[in-house]
Amino acid sequence: MYSLIIVEDELIARERLTHMVKWETFGFHVDAAFSDGREVLDYLKYNTPDVILTDIKMTHTSGLDVAKYVSEHSMATKVVFLSGYEEFEYAKRAIEYHVSDYLSKPISLPRLKEVFSRIFDQLKQQEQQEQLTQERISHYRQLVNYEKQQFVTDLYYGAITNPDQIQKRITLLSGTAQDSTYILMQIALIHDEHYDSFLDSYGIDAFQNQLLQLLNSFHPAFEFYPVSWDTTNPASGLSLLGLFWEKSQYGISSSKSNAAAISAQDLVADLKSYLSISSHVTLFSRLDSLGALSHCYERIGENEPSDSLIRNLDYLQLLREQNILLASYLRENERTKGFELGHTLVHNYLRGGISFAQRQCHYTVTRLIDSIAARSLSEWNDLYWQCASPDIFMLLSPEAIVDWMHQRMLALFDFEEQQISEKAEKSIDKVMTYIRSHFTEDISLNTTADSVYLHPTYISRLIKDQTGKTFTTLITEFRIEKAVDLLASSDLHVYEIAEQIGFHNLKYFYKVFKDVTGKSPSDYRSAPIERKKRRQ
């Protein structure tokens, strides 16, 4: 129903228009009726009706004044004039104020129906166009967010290290070339009873979404992007690269003075206040130059001797994530990023000493072979002897180890390029197979990515490209679809169905179910006719 207000100074005429015309049959609902245009102008200060049906001549403020107000304030409201006067001057001014139509007294019902049917069609078309525009804006924002997440991931793990290239990407994504302050932050979440309770009630995916939502409201010009996240290991924590950049479209200025106001203690306090989650910040580094930003991964275990570095869990987690991201770039045939990340990874290995770098380079190449040649034993064997031969253990200089890794990367990318037409399809098939088999469990983007040895950022983009949905939306749809089937085909209690499909918090299940279907589970079950129509 579209909203309609009626303005008529004659009481009897106003009552007839308000109560005797069956506006609902035209698709309208009368929200208010007024006797003078002055009352309407006060009403329009706080309300925006879809249509105003108004008399032209009234005691104090005329219908022309109302139309003028609507026009000058660029309101989307349509105005229909009602009058016994048909002078040319009124018609001319009606055109000036973009009045939709003109009804003469006495009103003919067929004419009234004709006018409002046409206005209904116009409003419907306008509504659909606005919805389409909003969907396009939403889609664009999602794409920008994916690009930002990918950029931060590339940056953090060393797949982009050239300051000029970094500046170009920042300018493209933020719309400004101004210098900014960047903050590298690692948050360790304390696994106490509040943490465990939140995780048990909502699951990993919902927990991560809630946490990110809170973090992104921490400061108006601060954007959080997770680059390493392991909710099962208290020592691993959560690594984030926070970016300050000019948000000119929102009128928000971001500068070093703003960055200085950011406090790790304030962030910890917010987490405790809003989510009852205890945490501490293990790393909080301000990076004031693109050079520092391009080597932010070196802040993990910075200045630590090699013998203790190779036992540092944060450093080992960083290496693990770099390996997974490298495998993703290999599957995508992203040569530029892959070679740069491979180069970064070798130098990161060398921070742990020559012997450590030898073992890790051999492991990396073997793991990459497993990820691209597991479908054929002969292919795996050929690649292994070509790329993973143990001659690396004879190399004693950093330069030789770097060159060894470079040659292996060339061979692996050349091999994978031959299967380029099948790569994306095989990857999404593996992802969807895992999701369909495990969606009733407490799975997250991270656990899904681990199952197919691809990076979460790559998985997120792959799912969006192939299905048009986010990971969270996909999981939710699978779960609610299963819930609908169980509600229709079983006598299980609602709480039993919720538990079966992965919801351990009944209240949260009710909320998600209603968001998706428009009904509560109980109402859905009690409406068999509507349910049957929906399933058809």
mmCIF file with all atom_site columns, C-alpha atoms in Angstrom, residues 4 43 111 308 371:
data_model
loop_
_atom_site.group_PDB
_atom_site.id
_atom_site.type_symbol
_atom_site.label_atom_id
_atom_site.label_alt_id
_atom_site.label_comp_id
_atom_site.label_asym_id
_atom_site.label_entity_id
_atom_site.label_seq_id
_atom_site.pdbx_PDB_ins_code
_atom_site.Cartn_x
_atom_site.Cartn_y
_atom_site.Cartn_z
_atom_site.occupancy
_atom_site.B_iso_or_equiv
_atom_site.pdbx_formal_charge
_atom_site.auth_seq_id
_atom_site.auth_comp_id
_atom_site.auth_asym_id
_atom_site.auth_atom_id
_atom_site.pdbx_PDB_model_num
ATOM 1 C CA . LEU A 1 4   ? -2.105  9.072   0.737   1.00 0.00 ? 4   LEU A CA 1
ATOM 2 C CA . TYR A 1 43  ? 2.905   17.521  8.473   1.00 0.00 ? 43  TYR A CA 1
ATOM 3 C CA . ARG A 1 111 ? -11.763 9.246   -13.582 1.00 0.00 ? 111 ARG A CA 1
ATOM 4 C CA . SER A 1 308 ? 63.846  -18.498 19.311  1.00 0.00 ? 308 SER A CA 1
ATOM 5 C CA . SER A 1 371 ? 47.593  -29.045 -4.041  1.00 0.00 ? 371 SER A CA 1
#
